[in-house]
Amino acid sequence: MNTAVAAAAAAAASVLYALVRPTAHLPDPSTPSFTHTHASPDAISVEIPSDFKDQLLGSGTAGGSAAAALGLSGPWYKKATFYEKEYKAGPVPIMRCIAFLGFLNNMIILCTRIQRGPFCLPGQLIITWINYGICCAYIIYAVWADACSLFPPTWTYAKVHGANPFWCVVFIISTTLLFALQLQVVLIMVLYSYESNSTIWKYDCSAIFGDDQT
């Protein structure tokens, strides 16, 4: 009797466990949702944008590049028409001309200040003139070269990327200041090979204020 009761209790417990135990509902492997695609490691690669080389070298030869979209294809100095999609008086771009006159005025003023003494640091006179000459050459190139080049960046590069004439001017000013600061630091490091620290950083404003008083 006890054996029959124990067997019945065990059977009932097994049935109850089968009813309440959690079951994992896995999707049918034959259904499309269960299909997994594994990419081959050889198929994964990093691609350089097609117009990067064109922007770096100043040409828009690649189809679909930003330069090609504005008709700036091929080497900039071989183009039949310069300064496309800009307001011009004949062949002269008006906004570039106005901006360059402003740059030229500031270059002349800065030239007179350097001649009197480079910001009260006469020990840096030579390297300041070198920096000034390189930056002036860059400004002339950046304004007038119709090149969509990443380096050195130009007015056309800013225009192609959506800047209006005002922001093109701001772009050239900021780039020139950043370049001038970096170049001055490099030239000071070179100057340390020939001059002492006291000579390089000698503070003397007598040349500037002496000329103003006469």
GROMACS .gro file of C-alpha atoms in nm:
model
  214
    1MET     CA    1   0.000   0.000   0.000
    2ASN     CA    2   0.269   0.240   0.097
    3THR     CA    3   0.461   0.153  -0.218
    4ALA     CA    4   0.159   0.231  -0.438
    5VAL     CA    5   0.105   0.565  -0.263
    6ALA     CA    6   0.470   0.658  -0.302
    7ALA     CA    7   0.464   0.569  -0.671
    8ALA     CA    8   0.148   0.776  -0.726
    9ALA     CA    9   0.301   1.073  -0.543
   10ALA     CA   10   0.618   1.050  -0.751
   11ALA     CA   11   0.415   1.037  -1.072
   12ALA     CA   12   0.209   1.340  -0.965
   13ALA     CA   13   0.523   1.535  -0.877
   14SER     CA   14   0.681   1.460  -1.214
   15VAL     CA   15   0.369   1.576  -1.395
   16LEU     CA   16   0.352   1.895  -1.187
   17TYR     CA   17   0.723   1.969  -1.254
   18ALA     CA   18   0.669   1.920  -1.626
   19LEU     CA   19   0.388   2.175  -1.619
   20VAL     CA   20   0.563   2.452  -1.426
   21ARG     CA   21   0.930   2.427  -1.534
   22PRO     CA   22   1.055   2.714  -1.761
   23THR     CA   23   1.106   2.622  -2.119
   24ALA     CA   24   1.326   2.809  -2.364
   25HIS     CA   25   1.134   2.912  -2.671
   26LEU     CA   26   1.394   2.917  -2.949
   27PRO     CA   27   1.299   3.025  -3.298
   28ASP     CA   28   1.290   2.771  -3.571
   29PRO     CA   29   1.634   2.751  -3.734
   30SER     CA   30   1.467   2.717  -4.071
   31THR     CA   31   1.304   3.060  -4.046
   32PRO     CA   32   1.485   3.362  -4.206
   33SER     CA   33   1.494   3.549  -3.873
   34PHE     CA   34   1.725   3.284  -3.733
   35THR     CA   35   1.973   3.312  -4.020
   36HIS     CA   36   2.303   3.477  -3.920
   37THR     CA   37   2.551   3.628  -4.162
   38HIS     CA   38   2.911   3.649  -4.054
   39ALA     CA   39   3.132   3.895  -4.242
   40SER     CA   40   3.469   3.768  -4.340
   41PRO     CA   41   3.757   3.949  -4.164
   42ASP     CA   42   3.915   4.002  -4.506
   43ALA     CA   43   3.605   4.188  -4.625
   44ILE     CA   44   3.635   4.457  -4.355
   45SER     CA   45   3.850   4.750  -4.465
   46VAL     CA   46   3.890   5.123  -4.411
   47GLU     CA   47   3.847   5.326  -4.727
   48ILE     CA   48   3.994   5.674  -4.777
   49PRO     CA   49   3.738   5.918  -4.923
   50SER     CA   50   3.778   5.953  -5.296
   51ASP     CA   51   3.810   6.330  -5.283
   52PHE     CA   52   4.073   6.340  -5.005
   53LYS     CA   53   4.365   6.327  -5.249
   54ASP     CA   54   4.197   6.587  -5.467
   55GLN     CA   55   4.150   6.822  -5.172
   56LEU     CA   56   4.508   6.768  -5.059
   57LEU     CA   57   4.656   6.841  -5.402
   58GLY     CA   58   4.414   7.110  -5.506
   59SER     CA   59   4.225   6.934  -5.786
   60GLY     CA   60   3.881   6.785  -5.817
   61THR     CA   61   3.941   6.509  -6.065
   62ALA     CA   62   3.752   6.242  -5.870
   63GLY     CA   63   3.392   6.205  -5.973
   64GLY     CA   64   3.148   6.318  -5.705
   65SER     CA   65   3.407   6.517  -5.510
   66ALA     CA   66   3.316   6.852  -5.358
   67ALA     CA   67   3.555   7.030  -5.592
   68ALA     CA   68   3.416   6.857  -5.900
   69ALA     CA   69   3.063   6.955  -5.793
   70LEU     CA   70   3.158   7.320  -5.831
   71GLY     CA   71   3.342   7.272  -6.156
   72LEU     CA   72   3.686   7.288  -5.991
   73SER     CA   73   3.825   6.986  -6.174
   74GLY     CA   74   4.187   6.939  -6.273
   75PRO     CA   75   4.490   7.141  -6.162
   76TRP     CA   76   4.372   7.487  -6.060
   77TYR     CA   77   4.634   7.674  -6.263
   78LYS     CA   78   4.522   7.503  -6.587
   79LYS     CA   79   4.156   7.591  -6.564
   80ALA     CA   80   3.998   7.791  -6.843
   81THR     CA   81   3.785   7.992  -6.600
   82PHE     CA   82   3.900   8.102  -6.256
   83TYR     CA   83   3.689   8.189  -5.948
   84GLU     CA   84   3.373   8.020  -6.069
   85LYS     CA   85   3.044   8.100  -5.896
   86GLU     CA   86   3.182   8.429  -5.757
   87TYR     CA   87   3.090   8.792  -5.824
   88LYS     CA   88   3.351   8.933  -6.062
   89ALA     CA   89   3.431   9.260  -6.237
   90GLY     CA   90   3.559   9.110  -6.559
   91PRO     CA   91   3.811   8.845  -6.456
   92VAL     CA   92   3.870   8.997  -6.108
   93PRO     CA   93   3.673   8.850  -5.813
   94ILE     CA   94   3.531   9.146  -5.624
   95MET     CA   95   3.523   9.006  -5.271
   96ARG     CA   96   3.872   8.856  -5.297
   97CYS     CA   97   4.007   9.190  -5.421
   98ILE     CA   98   3.849   9.381  -5.131
   99ALA     CA   99   3.977   9.125  -4.880
  100PHE     CA  100   4.327   9.132  -5.027
  101LEU     CA  101   4.344   9.512  -5.002
  102GLY     CA  102   4.260   9.475  -4.633
  103PHE     CA  103   4.526   9.209  -4.590
  104LEU     CA  104   4.779   9.425  -4.776
  105ASN     CA  105   4.705   9.724  -4.551
  106ASN     CA  106   4.765   9.515  -4.241
  107MET     CA  107   5.082   9.364  -4.386
  108ILE     CA  108   5.225   9.712  -4.444
  109ILE     CA  109   5.136   9.825  -4.089
  110LEU     CA  110   5.289   9.510  -3.943
  111CYS     CA  111   5.601   9.560  -4.154
  112THR     CA  112   5.660   9.904  -4.000
  113ARG     CA  113   5.616   9.766  -3.649
  114ILE     CA  114   5.863   9.485  -3.710
  115GLN     CA  115   6.114   9.731  -3.855
  116ARG     CA  116   6.106   9.933  -3.533
  117GLY     CA  117   6.141   9.624  -3.317
  118PRO     CA  118   5.958   9.289  -3.319
  119PHE     CA  119   5.718   9.339  -3.029
  120CYS     CA  120   5.990   9.464  -2.792
  121LEU     CA  121   6.201   9.150  -2.853
  122PRO     CA  122   6.494   9.265  -3.069
  123GLY     CA  123   6.666   8.931  -3.023
  124GLN     CA  124   6.401   8.773  -3.243
  125LEU     CA  125   6.425   9.025  -3.526
  126ILE     CA  126   6.565   8.789  -3.792
  127ILE     CA  127   6.326   8.501  -3.728
  128THR     CA  128   6.031   8.743  -3.712
  129TRP     CA  129   6.117   8.871  -4.059
  130ILE     CA  130   6.137   8.513  -4.185
  131ASN     CA  131   5.800   8.435  -4.029
  132TYR     CA  132   5.651   8.754  -4.173
  133GLY     CA  133   5.772   8.676  -4.526
  134ILE     CA  134   5.638   8.321  -4.521
  135CYS     CA  135   5.300   8.429  -4.385
  136CYS     CA  136   5.269   8.706  -4.644
  137ALA     CA  137   5.342   8.457  -4.920
  138TYR     CA  138   5.078   8.224  -4.777
  139ILE     CA  139   4.815   8.500  -4.763
  140ILE     CA  140   4.877   8.592  -5.128
  141TYR     CA  141   4.848   8.227  -5.228
  142ALA     CA  142   4.542   8.160  -5.010
  143VAL     CA  143   4.349   8.456  -5.154
  144TRP     CA  144   4.437   8.430  -5.523
  145ALA     CA  145   4.509   8.062  -5.585
  146ASP     CA  146   4.183   7.905  -5.702
  147ALA     CA  147   4.287   7.569  -5.556
  148CYS     CA  148   4.068   7.349  -5.340
  149SER     CA  149   4.369   7.229  -5.141
  150LEU     CA  150   4.367   7.092  -4.789
  151PHE     CA  151   4.720   7.223  -4.728
  152PRO     CA  152   4.785   7.501  -4.755
  153PRO     CA  153   4.417   7.585  -4.709
  154THR     CA  154   4.279   7.851  -4.941
  155TRP     CA  155   3.981   8.080  -4.992
  156THR     CA  156   3.851   7.833  -5.251
  157TYR     CA  157   3.879   7.545  -5.003
  158ALA     CA  158   3.658   7.734  -4.757
  159LYS     CA  159   3.416   7.831  -5.035
  160VAL     CA  160   3.379   7.473  -5.158
  161HIS     CA  161   3.291   7.366  -4.803
  162GLY     CA  162   3.009   7.618  -4.774
  163ALA     CA  163   3.169   7.937  -4.635
  164ASN     CA  164   3.054   8.277  -4.759
  165PRO     CA  165   3.312   8.553  -4.833
  166PHE     CA  166   3.311   8.681  -4.473
  167TRP     CA  167   3.391   8.340  -4.329
  168CYS     CA  168   3.649   8.282  -4.602
  169VAL     CA  169   3.833   8.589  -4.470
  170VAL     CA  170   3.799   8.466  -4.112
  171PHE     CA  171   3.925   8.125  -4.221
  172ILE     CA  172   4.240   8.273  -4.379
  173ILE     CA  173   4.307   8.500  -4.079
  174SER     CA  174   4.274   8.217  -3.827
  175THR     CA  175   4.488   7.983  -4.036
  176THR     CA  176   4.758   8.250  -4.077
  177LEU     CA  177   4.770   8.328  -3.705
  178LEU     CA  178   4.790   7.959  -3.616
  179PHE     CA  179   5.062   7.898  -3.872
  180ALA     CA  180   5.258   8.207  -3.765
  181LEU     CA  181   5.250   8.102  -3.399
  182GLN     CA  182   5.369   7.751  -3.475
  183LEU     CA  183   5.640   7.874  -3.711
  184GLN     CA  184   5.766   8.128  -3.458
  185VAL     CA  185   5.802   7.854  -3.195
  186VAL     CA  186   5.999   7.638  -3.438
  187LEU     CA  187   6.225   7.928  -3.535
  188ILE     CA  188   6.289   8.012  -3.170
  189MET     CA  189   6.399   7.653  -3.111
  190VAL     CA  190   6.641   7.687  -3.403
  191LEU     CA  191   6.763   8.023  -3.271
  192TYR     CA  192   6.857   7.861  -2.941
  193SER     CA  193   7.137   7.686  -3.129
  194TYR     CA  194   7.303   8.021  -3.199
  195GLU     CA  195   7.195   8.264  -2.927
  196SER     CA  196   7.164   8.257  -2.550
  197ASN     CA  197   6.835   8.266  -2.367
  198SER     CA  198   6.897   8.618  -2.236
  199THR     CA  199   6.958   8.749  -2.589
  200ILE     CA  200   6.651   8.584  -2.740
  201TRP     CA  201   6.412   8.709  -2.471
  202LYS     CA  202   6.568   9.049  -2.409
  203TYR     CA  203   6.285   9.296  -2.354
  204ASP     CA  204   6.355   9.638  -2.505
  205CYS     CA  205   6.091   9.881  -2.635
  206SER     CA  206   6.320  10.184  -2.671
  207ALA     CA  207   6.326  10.154  -3.052
  208ILE     CA  208   5.945  10.168  -3.070
  209PHE     CA  209   5.873  10.444  -2.820
  210GLY     CA  210   6.187  10.640  -2.907
  211ASP     CA  211   6.068  10.688  -3.266
  212ASP     CA  212   5.720  10.788  -3.150
  213GLN     CA  213   5.859  11.064  -2.931
  214THR     CA  214   6.078  11.222  -3.202
   0.00000   0.00000   0.00000
